[in-house]
């Protein structure tokens, strides 16, 4: 029997990994993957809580998050393709035309 | 049995108008591409106008309905935000055709994307439930990522789009994780039930609250979560920057205030968010203003200035939460209304003098404007003075109401910091006025040309309306405040 704590730990671990990827990787595709990990960490929590609490709210939320993540990924990949076309790289550190 | 009734649909009609118009524009563009551009401008304006009047009408009529099994609540508060956001978006739409035509990207998709985003914003302030809150946030954010990169061949635009996407999606990650923890703590997705989580599972609840707040602070561009906001403002096409600086800025406050007041409440145990927000407000105002001082690009400067204004609005939210009074929250709504007018106008002037191959963005580009185009310079001066907060312009009254309620709430040091910040901000707003009025081509060594390329009636209408609004609604703020009070009291009716 897997306990709620164990599910939450996996979720927290995934979230941390995603967070670190977004913060420290420069490749735009890696960053996108990091963001997906963060969203899916939340999904694990939703489903785990839904299981522990009973009721379907958490599972419905998880499905919506999957949909939204797919929409976000579609836009992100389009932006990454544009970045590659215009700059010849998908390295966000090299995209420094705006002095940020 | 869960069903969607006619009452549900008519209740969310402010959002529904926009979604239907967006879909209609996409169909129109596919079926009749030759004529779709100008027609879609009119469809967009009509849809926004319908939503605006519906919202205002229902706000004054005191309509308060809970729809979709409690997921959405269209009360005075939601209608007021809907009205502010529709007004802001109308101003942004009016400024778009000229710029997009010059850039050769005047496409119907622009308006469809914008409408979908506005639809999300309207629902964001109306969400009573975490799923709805999340979906509305995604609906409002995703089209904006596309809009920022709308000038596809432009390197800056693409880079801004990438950066904006990363911060936006990063914020969403925090927000969703926070929602997951809060749901686990409270055992329910409804905002009114969230508070119960503090007693049931405090660890989860406080972690969730922190993450949710971080997500919101990212969205409003508060320090220290503001890293790439100015980059996104600078690189985006100017009409999109207008949209981002007013509508996309105002909308997250709608959801945030509701989650804070209705979801977390004001009890001492749950009210831990207040001290955190005090620190964030001080940082946001100070860092925003100090960084704006050294900017030479007006769009970038306005980016930092919008960060600083988020700080002032946070002061207003803090005051409203401490006093728990509808009047104090009404001041925040009034401020948002005024803020929308000032920002739309300032970016409008930049668009007015944008040329085919070059934007007019640098402060230096405006040198000597007053000699050649006295009216345009006068309008810009009105916007800048109002942003500074000089009486009798609306910007002054906006700040005045917020700060006086903050003093009443006992946040005296916070108000002193805010006023000092306003003084500092005068420097960079006045820098624009000095360039326009007191310097000429002899100072910069190059002749600036201010000719209108791609004359647009829409844009001129927008500029005159915002300037009139700033002059008129400053002195005659009472009707606006009365509406805002109506809206604020409906929120406090549900708050504990």
mmCIF file of C-alpha atoms in Angstrom, chain B residues 165-308:
data_model
loop_
_atom_site.group_PDB
_atom_site.id
_atom_site.type_symbol
_atom_site.label_atom_id
_atom_site.label_comp_id
_atom_site.label_asym_id
_atom_site.label_seq_id
_atom_site.Cartn_x
_atom_site.Cartn_y
_atom_site.Cartn_z
ATOM 1 C CA UNK B 165 6.413 32.423 -21.944
ATOM 2 C CA UNK B 166 9.070 31.173 -19.535
ATOM 3 C CA UNK B 167 8.041 33.495 -16.703
ATOM 4 C CA UNK B 168 4.354 32.956 -17.423
ATOM 5 C CA UNK B 169 4.548 29.179 -17.488
ATOM 6 C CA UNK B 170 6.888 29.158 -14.493
ATOM 7 C CA UNK B 171 4.308 31.177 -12.561
ATOM 8 C CA UNK B 172 1.595 28.760 -13.661
ATOM 9 C CA UNK B 173 3.706 25.884 -12.346
ATOM 10 C CA UNK B 174 3.865 27.487 -8.892
ATOM 11 C CA UNK B 175 0.202 28.362 -8.986
ATOM 12 C CA UNK B 176 -0.952 24.858 -9.908
ATOM 13 C CA UNK B 177 1.260 23.246 -7.302
ATOM 14 C CA UNK B 178 -0.099 25.679 -4.730
ATOM 15 C CA UNK B 179 -3.649 24.856 -5.808
ATOM 16 C CA UNK B 180 -2.899 21.135 -5.432
ATOM 17 C CA UNK B 181 -1.656 21.589 -1.866
ATOM 18 C CA UNK B 182 -4.551 23.852 -0.891
ATOM 19 C CA UNK B 183 -7.021 21.371 -2.323
ATOM 20 C CA UNK B 184 -5.377 18.632 -0.324
ATOM 21 C CA UNK B 185 -5.470 20.696 2.862
ATOM 22 C CA UNK B 186 -9.049 21.904 2.523
ATOM 23 C CA UNK B 187 -10.537 18.859 0.818
ATOM 24 C CA UNK B 188 -12.538 21.088 -1.484
ATOM 25 C CA UNK B 189 -11.904 23.255 -4.503
ATOM 26 C CA UNK B 190 -14.208 26.093 -3.510
ATOM 27 C CA UNK B 191 -12.539 29.303 -2.367
ATOM 28 C CA UNK B 192 -14.856 29.743 0.609
ATOM 29 C CA UNK B 193 -13.786 26.339 1.955
ATOM 30 C CA UNK B 194 -10.039 26.975 1.695
ATOM 31 C CA UNK B 195 -9.767 28.550 5.139
ATOM 32 C CA UNK B 196 -10.844 25.319 6.794
ATOM 33 C CA UNK B 197 -7.564 23.816 5.538
ATOM 34 C CA UNK B 198 -5.539 25.893 8.016
ATOM 35 C CA UNK B 199 -6.914 23.850 10.890
ATOM 36 C CA UNK B 200 -7.091 20.496 9.107
ATOM 37 C CA UNK B 201 -3.586 20.394 7.662
ATOM 38 C CA UNK B 202 -1.632 23.561 8.488
ATOM 39 C CA UNK B 203 1.603 22.429 6.839
ATOM 40 C CA UNK B 204 -0.026 21.780 3.500
ATOM 41 C CA UNK B 205 -2.166 24.881 3.780
ATOM 42 C CA UNK B 206 0.681 27.327 4.417
ATOM 43 C CA UNK B 207 2.897 25.749 1.769
ATOM 44 C CA UNK B 208 0.029 25.948 -0.703
ATOM 45 C CA UNK B 209 -0.749 29.528 0.219
ATOM 46 C CA UNK B 210 2.881 30.554 -0.269
ATOM 47 C CA UNK B 211 3.144 28.883 -3.671
ATOM 48 C CA UNK B 212 -0.168 30.329 -4.842
ATOM 49 C CA UNK B 213 0.949 33.804 -3.748
ATOM 50 C CA UNK B 214 4.265 33.392 -5.553
ATOM 51 C CA UNK B 215 2.328 32.472 -8.692
ATOM 52 C CA UNK B 216 0.151 35.574 -8.393
ATOM 53 C CA UNK B 217 3.113 37.844 -7.662
ATOM 54 C CA UNK B 218 4.805 36.576 -10.816
ATOM 55 C CA UNK B 219 1.695 37.461 -12.784
ATOM 56 C CA UNK B 220 1.485 41.007 -11.443
ATOM 57 C CA UNK B 221 5.238 41.481 -11.891
ATOM 58 C CA UNK B 222 6.076 42.093 -8.233
ATOM 59 C CA UNK B 223 9.699 42.148 -7.078
ATOM 60 C CA UNK B 224 11.527 39.717 -6.784
ATOM 61 C CA UNK B 225 9.498 37.905 -9.433
ATOM 62 C CA UNK B 226 9.869 40.547 -12.117
ATOM 63 C CA UNK B 227 13.066 39.438 -13.907
ATOM 64 C CA UNK B 228 11.937 39.471 -17.497
ATOM 65 C CA UNK B 229 8.835 41.641 -17.360
ATOM 66 C CA UNK B 230 10.596 44.758 -18.744
ATOM 67 C CA UNK B 231 12.195 42.667 -21.515
ATOM 68 C CA UNK B 232 8.781 41.404 -22.541
ATOM 69 C CA UNK B 233 7.412 44.948 -22.502
ATOM 70 C CA UNK B 234 10.281 46.270 -24.580
ATOM 71 C CA UNK B 235 10.335 43.543 -27.202
ATOM 72 C CA UNK B 236 6.615 43.079 -27.740
ATOM 73 C CA UNK B 237 4.890 45.023 -30.534
ATOM 74 C CA UNK B 238 3.780 48.311 -28.931
ATOM 75 C CA UNK B 239 -0.006 47.635 -29.106
ATOM 76 C CA UNK B 240 0.622 44.322 -27.351
ATOM 77 C CA UNK B 241 2.700 46.128 -24.726
ATOM 78 C CA UNK B 242 -0.286 48.423 -24.244
ATOM 79 C CA UNK B 243 -2.515 45.407 -23.739
ATOM 80 C CA UNK B 244 -0.017 43.794 -21.356
ATOM 81 C CA UNK B 245 0.548 46.954 -19.333
ATOM 82 C CA UNK B 246 -3.136 47.594 -18.680
ATOM 83 C CA UNK B 247 -5.453 44.598 -19.170
ATOM 84 C CA UNK B 248 -2.999 41.753 -18.484
ATOM 85 C CA UNK B 249 -1.788 43.742 -15.495
ATOM 86 C CA UNK B 250 -5.197 44.523 -14.012
ATOM 87 C CA UNK B 251 -6.742 41.064 -14.478
ATOM 88 C CA UNK B 252 -4.502 39.060 -12.099
ATOM 89 C CA UNK B 253 -5.390 41.510 -9.326
ATOM 90 C CA UNK B 254 -9.009 40.463 -9.801
ATOM 91 C CA UNK B 255 -8.245 36.840 -9.004
ATOM 92 C CA UNK B 256 -5.635 37.660 -6.379
ATOM 93 C CA UNK B 257 -7.826 39.951 -4.284
ATOM 94 C CA UNK B 258 -10.627 37.400 -4.373
ATOM 95 C CA UNK B 259 -8.400 34.501 -3.333
ATOM 96 C CA UNK B 260 -6.834 36.559 -0.525
ATOM 97 C CA UNK B 261 -10.085 37.987 0.863
ATOM 98 C CA UNK B 262 -12.546 35.183 0.243
ATOM 99 C CA UNK B 263 -10.181 32.208 0.247
ATOM 100 C CA UNK B 264 -7.659 32.999 2.972
ATOM 101 C CA UNK B 265 -9.594 35.566 4.966
ATOM 102 C CA UNK B 266 -8.435 38.014 7.608
ATOM 103 C CA UNK B 267 -8.150 35.937 10.800
ATOM 104 C CA UNK B 268 -4.879 36.348 12.631
ATOM 105 C CA UNK B 269 -3.874 32.723 12.046
ATOM 106 C CA UNK B 270 -4.691 32.805 8.351
ATOM 107 C CA UNK B 271 -3.640 36.411 7.884
ATOM 108 C CA UNK B 272 0.014 35.537 7.581
ATOM 109 C CA UNK B 273 -0.065 36.788 4.017
ATOM 110 C CA UNK B 274 -0.331 40.404 5.148
ATOM 111 C CA UNK B 275 3.216 40.888 6.532
ATOM 112 C CA UNK B 276 4.628 39.066 3.518
ATOM 113 C CA UNK B 277 2.793 41.432 1.194
ATOM 114 C CA UNK B 278 4.068 44.484 3.107
ATOM 115 C CA UNK B 279 7.658 43.467 2.377
ATOM 116 C CA UNK B 280 6.833 42.654 -1.254
ATOM 117 C CA UNK B 281 5.023 45.982 -1.710
ATOM 118 C CA UNK B 282 8.002 47.967 -0.393
ATOM 119 C CA UNK B 283 10.445 46.047 -2.595
ATOM 120 C CA UNK B 284 8.199 46.309 -5.636
ATOM 121 C CA UNK B 285 7.747 50.061 -5.393
ATOM 122 C CA UNK B 286 11.361 50.826 -4.615
ATOM 123 C CA UNK B 287 13.084 48.507 -7.073
ATOM 124 C CA UNK B 288 10.600 49.370 -9.832
ATOM 125 C CA UNK B 289 11.092 53.105 -9.450
ATOM 126 C CA UNK B 290 14.857 53.078 -8.930
ATOM 127 C CA UNK B 291 15.435 50.898 -11.990
ATOM 128 C CA UNK B 292 13.097 53.028 -14.085
ATOM 129 C CA UNK B 293 15.312 56.053 -13.321
ATOM 130 C CA UNK B 294 18.172 54.858 -15.508
ATOM 131 C CA UNK B 295 16.116 53.701 -18.504
ATOM 132 C CA UNK B 296 16.430 55.472 -21.828
ATOM 133 C CA UNK B 297 13.731 53.514 -23.622
ATOM 134 C CA UNK B 298 10.187 54.657 -22.890
ATOM 135 C CA UNK B 299 8.680 51.184 -23.296
ATOM 136 C CA UNK B 300 11.212 49.699 -20.904
ATOM 137 C CA UNK B 301 10.772 52.587 -18.506
ATOM 138 C CA UNK B 302 7.016 52.018 -18.561
ATOM 139 C CA UNK B 303 7.718 48.355 -17.840
ATOM 140 C CA UNK B 304 9.506 49.277 -14.628
ATOM 141 C CA UNK B 305 6.919 51.943 -13.905
ATOM 142 C CA UNK B 306 4.195 49.302 -14.164
ATOM 143 C CA UNK B 307 6.106 47.227 -11.610
ATOM 144 C CA UNK B 308 6.160 50.255 -9.309
#
